[in-house]
Every structure is written in C-alpha cells, then in structure tokens.
Amino acid sequence: MINRKSREELKLMKHAGSVVALVHQAMKEAVKPGISTLELDEIAAKVIKENKCIPTFLGYNGFPGCICASINEEVVHGIPSSGRILKEGDIISIDIGATYRGMVGDSAWTYPVGKISKEYEDLLKITELALFNGIAQMKPDNILDDISGAVEDTALGKAENIPADLKGKKYGIVRQYGGHGVGRNMHEDPFLFNYRVNNKTKIKSGYVIAIEPMINLGVDEVVVSAADNWCVSTADNKASAHFEHTVAATEDGPMILTALE
C-alpha cells in the first residue's frame, strides 16, 4: 500500500532532506584524491548529528556506515573503509539518509574526483539528466511508468533534452535496483523501476518517492560482492553513476525534499 504523506509529515521530511543536502554539500567539498571513504563517512555522521538527525543507514539490516560510498564500477551499497582511498580520475557515488522525528530523507549524488575522463563526465551528465527528467513526471494523475519511461528514454539517448553529442547514445540501466517510496521507513511502497514495466499506478498528491537512476557505461547486469554481501558492482566492471532525490507529488507539481531549504 502506498501511504500519502500529510502536510506535517512533508514538513518533517523537508527538514530531514535539507540535512541530507547539507551533507552532500560537505561531501562535494571533501571529495578529493587521497581521502578515504571512512573519512567521508565520519564527516557525514558529524553533519547529520549536529543537525539533530539520525543517520538512517547506520545499522539498517546490519549496514555498518552512515553513507554508502561506491567507487567507479561499484553501483550502490559500498561500505566506507579506511582502506578505500580516492584517486584522481575516480568517480564516487555517495548515498545519504537522515531521519528527523521519525521521517526520512534520502538522496545520492555521483562526484568526480579531481579531473575525470570525458566518458565519465558524459555518464554523470546523462544520469543526472535522467533523474531530473524523471522528477518532472512526479505529479498527480501521471502514472509510475511516466517516471520510469523518462529515465529509460534519457539513458537510451531518446529524450528531447539530451545534449546533441549524446543523442542516440545508449547506456546500461540497472534492473535489480531502483527507486522506492520513503517516509517513516527508508523503503516503502511503491518500488520504482528505471525502465518501463507497464506500471499504470496513478500518482496522487502526497505520494513521496526516492527517484534514483543507476546508469552504467556498459551492461545492465550487476553482481553483489561475495566478500561483504553488500556492495553491488557492474558485471563488466565498467563505471556506474547514481543520482537520487526524495520527491513529493503535490498539486503544484513535484517538490524536491532533499534540497537545501
């Protein structure tokens, strides 16, 4: 069942989301060659707690970090570690959750580490565009497949607003993971695919969904690490990008809850 959020719940989620945005601001400044993903996790924990929120991810199903930090071919759920050191030319996807008075904000962003290749720049550009094209469809009376289709069309080079040099270029779309409802729990109904599945569920005012394209340079397929049973990587070891916002459907259009207030 999809829960519609009240005005008060949206207010709390907006606060949680603005704290997530503050953490991303800190991540953008901190991400540079030589820093470890554990140091990034410690910075995130400090910002979350200073703003009277709880790190949503910490302890979730046993997850040991406050952020997911996934480098290059790692798609999602990378565990922060003192041994994972960023180097020039990497990209890192950082997924962050914060809980305020029982309500969750959830957002991910992929950052360049120093100067990155044109291929990586294009991947980040297309994945971010897929996110915002999906967000544009998050409005009452649209259906979930409108969001999924907007993401898919962007990844496959078909969306009208794709830069001219990327028109027709096809990227891999992660199939096993996608967006999800969010509110009192980090994962709620509905599950949102990043490609069309003929889901005609109508979007209603008060629905809140974490829209999160995960787009790959190569194949769609991913594998879960046997070493930690958490980190998800591309099957062909080519890079992946991940962008996510928590978004509410309102009568005035989509409201991004994980932006700075």
Short mmCIF file of C-alpha atoms in Angstrom, two decimals:
data_model
loop_
_atom_site.label_atom_id
_atom_site.label_comp_id
_atom_site.label_asym_id
_atom_site.label_seq_id
_atom_site.Cartn_x
_atom_site.Cartn_y
_atom_site.Cartn_z
CA MET A 1 0.00 0.00 0.00
CA ILE A 2 1.24 3.50 -0.88
CA ASN A 3 0.95 5.94 2.01
CA ARG A 4 0.08 9.54 1.26
CA LYS A 5 2.01 11.99 3.44
CA SER A 6 0.29 14.71 5.44
CA ARG A 7 1.41 18.33 5.36
CA GLU A 8 3.08 17.87 8.76
CA GLU A 9 4.91 14.73 7.59
CA LEU A 10 6.14 16.54 4.47
CA LYS A 11 7.42 19.35 6.67
CA LEU A 12 9.44 16.89 8.76
CA MET A 13 10.72 15.15 5.63
CA LYS A 14 11.74 18.51 4.19
CA HIS A 15 13.86 19.14 7.27
CA ALA A 16 15.43 15.67 7.08
CA GLY A 17 16.03 16.22 3.36
CA SER A 18 17.66 19.61 3.89
CA VAL A 19 20.11 17.97 6.32
CA VAL A 20 20.89 15.34 3.67
CA ALA A 21 21.55 18.24 1.28
CA LEU A 22 23.92 19.80 3.82
CA VAL A 23 25.82 16.52 3.97
CA HIS A 24 26.09 16.46 0.18
CA GLN A 25 27.45 20.00 0.31
CA ALA A 26 30.12 18.76 2.74
CA MET A 27 30.83 15.73 0.53
CA LYS A 28 31.33 17.93 -2.54
CA GLU A 29 33.95 19.92 -0.66
CA ALA A 30 35.65 16.86 0.88
CA VAL A 31 35.84 14.57 -2.16
CA LYS A 32 39.39 14.81 -3.49
CA PRO A 33 42.32 12.49 -4.21
CA GLY A 34 43.79 10.97 -1.04
CA ILE A 35 40.70 10.94 1.18
CA SER A 36 39.29 7.62 2.38
CA THR A 37 35.64 6.67 2.23
CA LEU A 38 35.73 6.18 6.02
CA GLU A 39 36.77 9.83 6.44
CA LEU A 40 33.82 10.83 4.25
CA ASP A 41 31.56 8.71 6.45
CA GLU A 42 32.84 10.46 9.58
CA ILE A 43 32.20 13.89 8.07
CA ALA A 44 28.66 12.83 7.12
CA ALA A 45 27.94 11.46 10.60
CA LYS A 46 29.07 14.73 12.20
CA VAL A 47 26.83 16.90 9.98
CA ILE A 48 23.81 14.64 10.47
CA LYS A 49 24.14 14.55 14.24
CA GLU A 50 24.90 18.28 14.58
CA ASN A 51 21.58 18.92 12.86
CA LYS A 52 19.60 16.75 15.30
CA CYS A 53 19.03 13.90 12.87
CA ILE A 54 19.83 10.19 13.00
CA PRO A 55 21.94 8.51 10.28
CA THR A 56 19.27 6.35 8.62
CA PHE A 57 21.64 3.87 7.03
CA LEU A 58 23.70 3.07 10.13
CA GLY A 59 22.61 -0.37 11.35
CA TYR A 60 19.94 -0.74 8.63
CA ASN A 61 19.81 -4.52 8.11
CA GLY A 62 23.27 -4.50 9.68
CA PHE A 63 24.85 -1.91 7.36
CA PRO A 64 27.94 -0.52 9.17
CA GLY A 65 28.14 3.00 7.71
CA CYS A 66 26.29 6.33 7.73
CA ILE A 67 26.73 6.63 3.96
CA CYS A 68 27.06 4.24 1.04
CA ALA A 69 30.28 5.09 -0.80
CA SER A 70 30.61 3.35 -4.17
CA ILE A 71 33.62 3.95 -6.42
CA ASN A 72 33.76 3.60 -10.23
CA GLU A 73 32.23 0.21 -11.14
CA GLU A 74 30.50 -0.02 -7.73
CA VAL A 75 26.85 0.89 -8.20
CA VAL A 76 25.44 1.07 -4.66
CA HIS A 77 25.95 -0.06 -1.06
CA GLY A 78 29.71 0.41 -0.90
CA ILE A 79 30.81 0.14 2.75
CA PRO A 80 33.00 3.04 3.98
CA SER A 81 36.54 1.89 4.75
CA SER A 82 39.88 3.37 5.77
CA GLY A 83 41.43 1.27 3.01
CA ARG A 84 39.35 2.75 0.18
CA ILE A 85 41.32 5.81 -0.90
CA LEU A 86 40.05 8.06 -3.69
CA LYS A 87 42.40 8.79 -6.55
CA GLU A 88 42.46 11.30 -9.39
CA GLY A 89 40.06 10.32 -12.16
CA ASP A 90 37.72 8.23 -9.99
CA ILE A 91 34.02 8.85 -9.60
CA ILE A 92 32.26 8.15 -6.32
CA SER A 93 28.54 7.72 -5.70
CA ILE A 94 27.54 8.78 -2.20
CA ASP A 95 24.10 7.79 -0.91
CA ILE A 96 22.91 9.52 2.27
CA GLY A 97 19.91 9.11 4.55
CA ALA A 98 18.88 11.20 7.57
CA THR A 99 15.91 10.67 9.90
CA TYR A 100 14.25 13.58 11.69
CA ARG A 101 11.47 12.88 14.21
CA GLY A 102 10.74 9.58 12.52
CA MET A 103 10.71 10.83 8.91
CA VAL A 104 13.40 10.01 6.36
CA GLY A 105 15.22 11.99 3.66
CA ASP A 106 17.26 10.00 1.11
CA SER A 107 19.49 11.30 -1.69
CA ALA A 108 22.51 10.17 -3.72
CA TRP A 109 24.96 12.00 -5.94
CA THR A 110 27.96 10.95 -8.00
CA TYR A 111 31.05 13.14 -7.68
CA PRO A 112 34.17 13.46 -9.83
CA VAL A 113 37.47 13.01 -8.01
CA GLY A 114 39.73 15.67 -9.49
CA LYS A 115 39.76 15.67 -13.28
CA ILE A 116 37.81 12.83 -14.86
CA SER A 117 37.60 11.49 -18.40
CA LYS A 118 35.08 12.80 -20.95
CA GLU A 119 33.46 9.35 -20.86
CA TYR A 120 32.87 9.66 -17.11
CA GLU A 121 31.71 13.28 -17.47
CA ASP A 122 29.09 12.18 -20.01
CA LEU A 123 27.94 9.34 -17.75
CA LEU A 124 27.40 11.75 -14.85
CA LYS A 125 25.67 14.25 -17.12
CA ILE A 126 23.23 11.70 -18.56
CA THR A 127 22.41 10.13 -15.16
CA GLU A 128 21.72 13.49 -13.54
CA LEU A 129 19.55 14.43 -16.52
CA ALA A 130 17.69 11.12 -16.18
CA LEU A 131 16.96 12.00 -12.54
CA PHE A 132 15.51 15.41 -13.35
CA ASN A 133 13.55 14.10 -16.35
CA GLY A 134 12.04 11.52 -14.00
CA ILE A 135 11.29 14.14 -11.34
CA ALA A 136 9.41 16.24 -13.92
CA GLN A 137 6.87 13.39 -14.24
CA MET A 138 6.20 13.14 -10.48
CA LYS A 139 2.81 14.84 -10.48
CA PRO A 140 -0.75 13.86 -9.69
CA ASP A 141 -2.61 11.88 -12.39
CA ASN A 142 0.57 10.75 -14.09
CA ILE A 143 1.44 7.07 -13.68
CA LEU A 144 4.60 5.48 -12.28
CA ASP A 145 5.62 4.33 -15.76
CA ASP A 146 5.81 8.00 -16.80
CA ILE A 147 8.72 8.42 -14.37
CA SER A 148 10.32 5.11 -15.35
CA GLY A 149 9.93 5.90 -19.05
CA ALA A 150 11.53 9.34 -18.69
CA VAL A 151 14.57 7.74 -17.04
CA GLU A 152 14.74 4.98 -19.65
CA ASP A 153 14.44 7.37 -22.59
CA THR A 154 17.27 9.51 -21.21
CA ALA A 155 19.57 6.52 -20.67
CA LEU A 156 18.86 5.26 -24.20
CA GLY A 157 19.54 8.63 -25.82
CA LYS A 158 15.92 9.29 -26.81
CA ALA A 159 14.88 12.17 -24.54
CA GLU A 160 14.34 15.50 -26.27
CA ASN A 161 16.60 17.48 -23.92
CA ILE A 162 19.69 15.28 -24.27
CA PRO A 163 22.82 17.23 -25.38
CA ALA A 164 23.38 16.91 -29.12
CA ASP A 165 26.62 14.95 -28.75
CA LEU A 166 24.87 12.30 -26.61
CA LYS A 167 21.74 11.85 -28.76
CA GLY A 168 21.25 8.19 -29.57
CA LYS A 169 23.99 7.02 -27.18
CA LYS A 170 22.79 4.06 -25.12
CA TYR A 171 23.80 3.36 -21.54
CA GLY A 172 23.10 0.36 -19.33
CA ILE A 173 20.18 0.60 -16.89
CA VAL A 174 20.43 -1.28 -13.59
CA ARG A 175 17.44 -3.63 -13.45
CA GLN A 176 17.56 -5.18 -9.96
CA TYR A 177 17.58 -1.89 -8.04
CA GLY A 178 15.52 1.27 -8.39
CA GLY A 179 13.54 3.97 -6.66
CA HIS A 180 11.13 3.48 -3.80
CA GLY A 181 8.57 5.11 -1.57
CA VAL A 182 10.04 6.76 1.50
CA GLY A 183 8.61 8.28 4.69
CA ARG A 184 8.51 6.72 8.14
CA ASN A 185 10.61 3.91 6.65
CA MET A 186 13.50 4.21 4.25
CA HIS A 187 11.90 1.71 1.89
CA GLU A 188 8.15 1.84 1.37
CA ASP A 189 5.80 1.05 -1.49
CA PRO A 190 5.97 1.54 -4.39
CA PHE A 191 9.12 0.12 -5.98
CA LEU A 192 10.03 2.31 -8.96
CA PHE A 193 11.80 0.73 -11.92
CA ASN A 194 14.17 2.82 -14.03
CA TYR A 195 12.64 1.45 -17.22
CA ARG A 196 9.08 0.87 -18.42
CA VAL A 197 7.23 -2.11 -16.92
CA ASN A 198 3.69 -1.06 -17.86
CA ASN A 199 3.01 0.13 -14.31
CA LYS A 200 -0.17 2.15 -14.55
CA THR A 201 -0.35 3.01 -10.82
CA LYS A 202 -1.65 6.57 -10.69
CA ILE A 203 0.40 9.14 -8.78
CA LYS A 204 -1.57 11.03 -6.12
CA SER A 205 -0.84 14.22 -4.23
CA GLY A 206 1.06 13.30 -1.06
CA TYR A 207 2.97 10.38 -2.57
CA VAL A 208 6.70 10.58 -1.84
CA ILE A 209 9.21 8.60 -3.88
CA ALA A 210 13.00 8.44 -3.89
CA ILE A 211 13.68 8.61 -7.63
CA GLU A 212 17.13 7.18 -8.32
CA PRO A 213 18.51 6.32 -11.74
CA MET A 214 21.54 4.00 -11.69
CA ILE A 215 23.12 4.12 -15.13
CA ASN A 216 26.12 2.11 -16.38
CA LEU A 217 28.74 2.68 -19.06
CA GLY A 218 28.37 -0.95 -20.13
CA VAL A 219 25.89 -3.74 -19.49
CA ASP A 220 22.74 -3.61 -17.35
CA GLU A 221 23.77 -6.56 -15.18
CA VAL A 222 25.20 -6.20 -11.69
CA VAL A 223 26.66 -8.55 -9.07
CA VAL A 224 26.73 -8.43 -5.26
CA SER A 225 30.12 -8.75 -3.55
CA ALA A 226 30.69 -12.18 -2.06
CA ALA A 227 33.18 -10.60 0.35
CA ASP A 228 30.73 -8.38 2.24
CA ASN A 229 27.32 -9.30 0.74
CA TRP A 230 26.58 -5.58 0.37
CA CYS A 231 28.47 -3.80 -2.39
CA VAL A 232 26.81 -4.02 -5.81
CA SER A 233 29.06 -3.66 -8.88
CA THR A 234 28.59 -3.81 -12.62
CA ALA A 235 29.06 -7.28 -14.10
CA ASP A 236 31.56 -6.00 -16.68
CA ASN A 237 33.47 -3.74 -14.23
CA LYS A 238 32.62 -0.61 -16.20
CA ALA A 239 31.70 2.55 -14.29
CA SER A 240 28.25 3.37 -12.94
CA ALA A 241 26.60 6.61 -11.75
CA HIS A 242 23.79 7.11 -9.24
CA PHE A 243 21.70 10.25 -8.68
CA GLU A 244 18.72 10.41 -6.33
CA HIS A 245 16.29 12.87 -4.78
CA THR A 246 13.33 12.33 -2.46
CA VAL A 247 10.38 13.90 -4.26
CA ALA A 248 6.78 14.61 -3.23
CA ALA A 249 3.90 14.87 -5.68
CA THR A 250 1.84 17.99 -4.98
CA GLU A 251 -0.94 19.87 -6.75
CA ASP A 252 1.67 22.49 -7.61
CA GLY A 253 3.98 19.93 -9.18
CA PRO A 254 6.99 17.91 -7.98
CA MET A 255 8.56 19.06 -4.71
CA ILE A 256 12.17 18.02 -4.13
CA LEU A 257 12.51 17.34 -0.40
CA THR A 258 16.27 16.71 -0.40
CA ALA A 259 17.32 20.22 -1.43
CA LEU A 260 18.64 22.96 0.83
CA GLU A 261 15.85 24.95 2.49
#
